[in-house]
C-alpha cells in the first residue's frame, strides 16, 4: 500500500489579489485605528506589507476556507464531546453532593412518607435518588451526547463542504501584529 501524497483531502487556501492602499489599517501609539488621511510616512521592518515590497501598514493576508476535512472534524468533535461528557458526570456528582449536604433528599423522603402512607408507590421513586443511580444516568447521558455531537459535527463538515463549493467558502483576514 503506497501512501498517496495528493493534496485533494487537505483544505485549500486561496489568496485574492493583494489589498489596496485603502485596505491596510494603521494604528497610532495608543492602538487606535488611524484614518487614511492621518497616515504618516511608510513603516518599515515588522509592519511592512508582505509580498508587495511596500511598507505602508500592517501585514494583511486574505484567505478563503473552501473545504474542511471531515475526518479531522470528527476527531476534534469526538475529543471535545468526551470533555463535555466528563464535565457532565462531574457536574451531576457535585450537584448531588450539594443537595445531599443541604438534606434535600431527607426532606423529600420525609414529605413522600407523610403523603404516601397506604400504597408505597412513591417510595419506589426514592430509589432513583441514590448517588450511584444518578451517576449512572449522567454517564449514559454523557455517552449519548458524545455519539450525537461527534456525528453532528461530522455531518456539519460535509454540509459545509457542499455549501462552500456553491458559495465559495468563508473569507478570513489575517493581520500580522
Short mmCIF file of C-alpha atoms in Angstrom, two decimals:
data_model
loop_
_atom_site.label_atom_id
_atom_site.label_comp_id
_atom_site.label_asym_id
_atom_site.label_seq_id
_atom_site.Cartn_x
_atom_site.Cartn_y
_atom_site.Cartn_z
CA UNK A 1 0.00 0.00 0.00
CA UNK A 2 1.59 3.24 -1.07
CA UNK A 3 0.54 6.44 0.51
CA UNK A 4 -0.89 8.93 -1.94
CA UNK A 5 0.65 12.37 -1.48
CA UNK A 6 -2.01 14.36 -3.27
CA UNK A 7 -3.47 17.43 -1.64
CA UNK A 8 -7.07 16.62 -2.57
CA UNK A 9 -8.08 15.86 1.02
CA UNK A 10 -6.37 18.86 2.54
CA UNK A 11 -8.01 22.28 2.99
CA UNK A 12 -7.30 24.56 0.06
CA UNK A 13 -6.35 28.14 0.80
CA UNK A 14 -6.82 30.63 -1.99
CA UNK A 15 -5.43 34.13 -1.77
CA UNK A 16 -7.13 37.01 -3.56
CA UNK A 17 -5.01 39.82 -5.02
CA UNK A 18 -3.05 41.95 -2.53
CA UNK A 19 -5.04 44.70 -0.78
CA UNK A 20 -5.05 48.25 -2.00
CA UNK A 21 -3.72 51.19 0.00
CA UNK A 22 -7.18 51.82 1.46
CA UNK A 23 -7.46 48.25 2.81
CA UNK A 24 -4.37 48.49 5.04
CA UNK A 25 -5.08 49.56 8.60
CA UNK A 26 -2.60 51.66 10.53
CA UNK A 27 -2.54 52.31 14.24
CA UNK A 28 -1.36 55.19 16.38
CA UNK A 29 0.70 54.88 19.57
CA UNK A 30 -2.44 54.28 21.70
CA UNK A 31 -3.52 51.35 19.50
CA UNK A 32 -6.43 53.17 17.84
CA UNK A 33 -7.05 52.80 14.11
CA UNK A 34 -5.98 55.86 12.18
CA UNK A 35 -7.97 57.32 9.34
CA UNK A 36 -6.26 57.14 5.92
CA UNK A 37 -5.64 60.91 5.99
CA UNK A 38 -3.69 60.55 9.26
CA UNK A 39 -1.17 58.01 7.90
CA UNK A 40 2.41 59.24 8.24
CA UNK A 41 5.44 58.01 6.36
CA UNK A 42 5.55 54.35 5.32
CA UNK A 43 6.53 51.88 8.01
CA UNK A 44 9.46 49.55 7.66
CA UNK A 45 10.54 46.25 9.18
CA UNK A 46 7.92 44.28 11.09
CA UNK A 47 4.99 46.38 9.88
CA UNK A 48 5.87 46.16 6.19
CA UNK A 49 3.18 44.75 3.93
CA UNK A 50 4.08 41.23 2.93
CA UNK A 51 4.71 40.34 -0.69
CA UNK A 52 4.41 43.81 -2.22
CA UNK A 53 7.72 45.45 -1.35
CA UNK A 54 5.79 48.38 0.12
CA UNK A 55 5.96 49.42 3.76
CA UNK A 56 2.69 51.23 4.33
CA UNK A 57 0.98 49.38 7.18
CA UNK A 58 0.30 46.10 8.93
CA UNK A 59 0.77 42.87 7.02
CA UNK A 60 -2.70 41.73 5.95
CA UNK A 61 -3.30 38.31 4.43
CA UNK A 62 -6.64 37.30 2.92
CA UNK A 63 -7.61 33.61 2.88
CA UNK A 64 -10.68 31.61 1.91
CA UNK A 65 -11.58 28.37 3.67
CA UNK A 66 -13.12 26.36 0.84
CA UNK A 67 -13.04 22.86 2.34
CA UNK A 68 -12.62 21.22 5.72
CA UNK A 69 -11.56 17.63 6.22
CA UNK A 70 -14.48 15.66 7.75
CA UNK A 71 -12.09 13.14 9.34
CA UNK A 72 -10.24 15.84 11.30
CA UNK A 73 -13.57 17.44 12.29
CA UNK A 74 -14.76 14.05 13.53
CA UNK A 75 -11.61 13.53 15.63
CA UNK A 76 -11.81 17.02 17.11
CA UNK A 77 -15.55 16.69 17.72
CA UNK A 78 -15.04 13.36 19.47
CA UNK A 79 -12.39 14.74 21.81
CA UNK A 80 -14.45 17.84 22.61
CA UNK A 81 -17.57 15.78 23.27
CA UNK A 82 -15.58 13.46 25.57
CA UNK A 83 -14.53 16.54 27.54
CA UNK A 84 -18.15 17.72 27.71
CA UNK A 85 -19.22 14.23 28.85
CA UNK A 86 -16.66 14.21 31.67
CA UNK A 87 -17.86 17.64 32.75
CA UNK A 88 -21.46 16.38 32.72
CA UNK A 89 -20.69 13.48 35.05
CA UNK A 90 -18.64 15.69 37.39
CA UNK A 91 -21.39 18.33 37.45
CA UNK A 92 -24.03 15.71 38.27
CA UNK A 93 -21.90 14.39 41.12
CA UNK A 94 -21.29 17.88 42.51
CA UNK A 95 -24.97 18.82 42.33
CA UNK A 96 -25.97 15.57 44.05
CA UNK A 97 -23.39 16.09 46.81
CA UNK A 98 -24.52 19.69 47.28
CA UNK A 99 -28.19 18.71 47.53
CA UNK A 100 -27.32 15.88 49.91
CA UNK A 101 -25.32 18.22 52.14
CA UNK A 102 -28.38 20.52 52.40
CA UNK A 103 -30.52 17.50 53.41
CA UNK A 104 -32.80 17.94 50.39
CA UNK A 105 -33.17 14.20 49.85
CA UNK A 106 -34.01 13.63 53.52
CA UNK A 107 -36.74 16.26 53.31
CA UNK A 108 -38.13 14.69 50.09
CA UNK A 109 -38.18 11.28 51.79
CA UNK A 110 -39.98 12.75 54.79
CA UNK A 111 -42.60 14.52 52.65
CA UNK A 112 -43.25 11.44 50.50
CA UNK A 113 -43.52 9.31 53.63
CA UNK A 114 -46.23 11.61 55.01
CA UNK A 115 -48.16 11.71 51.72
CA UNK A 116 -47.92 8.06 50.70
CA UNK A 117 -48.85 6.07 53.79
CA UNK A 118 -51.01 3.39 52.21
CA UNK A 119 -49.71 2.14 48.84
CA UNK A 120 -45.98 2.96 48.96
CA UNK A 121 -45.82 3.66 45.21
CA UNK A 122 -43.98 6.96 45.64
CA UNK A 123 -41.44 5.33 47.91
CA UNK A 124 -40.16 3.31 44.93
CA UNK A 125 -39.23 6.56 43.19
CA UNK A 126 -36.83 7.41 46.01
CA UNK A 127 -34.58 4.57 44.85
CA UNK A 128 -33.59 6.71 41.85
CA UNK A 129 -32.20 9.45 44.10
CA UNK A 130 -29.22 7.40 45.27
CA UNK A 131 -25.76 8.57 44.25
CA UNK A 132 -24.86 5.53 42.17
CA UNK A 133 -28.10 5.73 40.16
CA UNK A 134 -27.62 9.46 39.48
CA UNK A 135 -24.03 8.94 38.31
CA UNK A 136 -25.10 6.00 36.12
CA UNK A 137 -27.78 8.13 34.47
CA UNK A 138 -25.31 11.01 33.98
CA UNK A 139 -22.84 8.60 32.37
CA UNK A 140 -25.49 7.28 29.97
CA UNK A 141 -26.42 10.85 29.02
CA UNK A 142 -22.72 11.71 28.53
CA UNK A 143 -22.18 8.71 26.23
CA UNK A 144 -25.28 9.55 24.18
CA UNK A 145 -24.15 13.18 23.89
CA UNK A 146 -20.67 12.08 22.81
CA UNK A 147 -22.07 9.96 19.99
CA UNK A 148 -24.58 12.61 18.88
CA UNK A 149 -22.13 15.52 18.95
CA UNK A 150 -19.49 13.58 17.04
CA UNK A 151 -21.97 12.56 14.35
CA UNK A 152 -23.49 16.04 14.09
CA UNK A 153 -20.11 17.75 13.79
CA UNK A 154 -19.05 15.34 11.04
CA UNK A 155 -22.29 15.86 9.15
CA UNK A 156 -21.75 19.61 9.60
CA UNK A 157 -18.33 19.31 7.94
CA UNK A 158 -19.84 17.51 4.96
CA UNK A 159 -22.59 20.13 4.70
CA UNK A 160 -20.04 22.94 4.92
CA UNK A 161 -18.07 21.42 2.04
CA UNK A 162 -21.20 21.21 -0.10
CA UNK A 163 -22.29 24.76 0.65
CA UNK A 164 -18.75 26.15 0.31
CA UNK A 165 -18.49 24.62 -3.15
CA UNK A 166 -21.60 26.60 -4.11
CA UNK A 167 -20.87 29.97 -2.48
CA UNK A 168 -17.09 29.98 -2.22
CA UNK A 169 -16.36 29.38 1.47
CA UNK A 170 -15.55 31.64 4.40
CA UNK A 171 -13.34 34.66 3.79
CA UNK A 172 -10.80 35.19 6.57
CA UNK A 173 -8.49 38.18 7.04
CA UNK A 174 -5.26 37.55 8.94
CA UNK A 175 -3.36 40.54 10.32
CA UNK A 176 0.22 40.15 11.45
CA UNK A 177 0.96 42.26 14.51
#
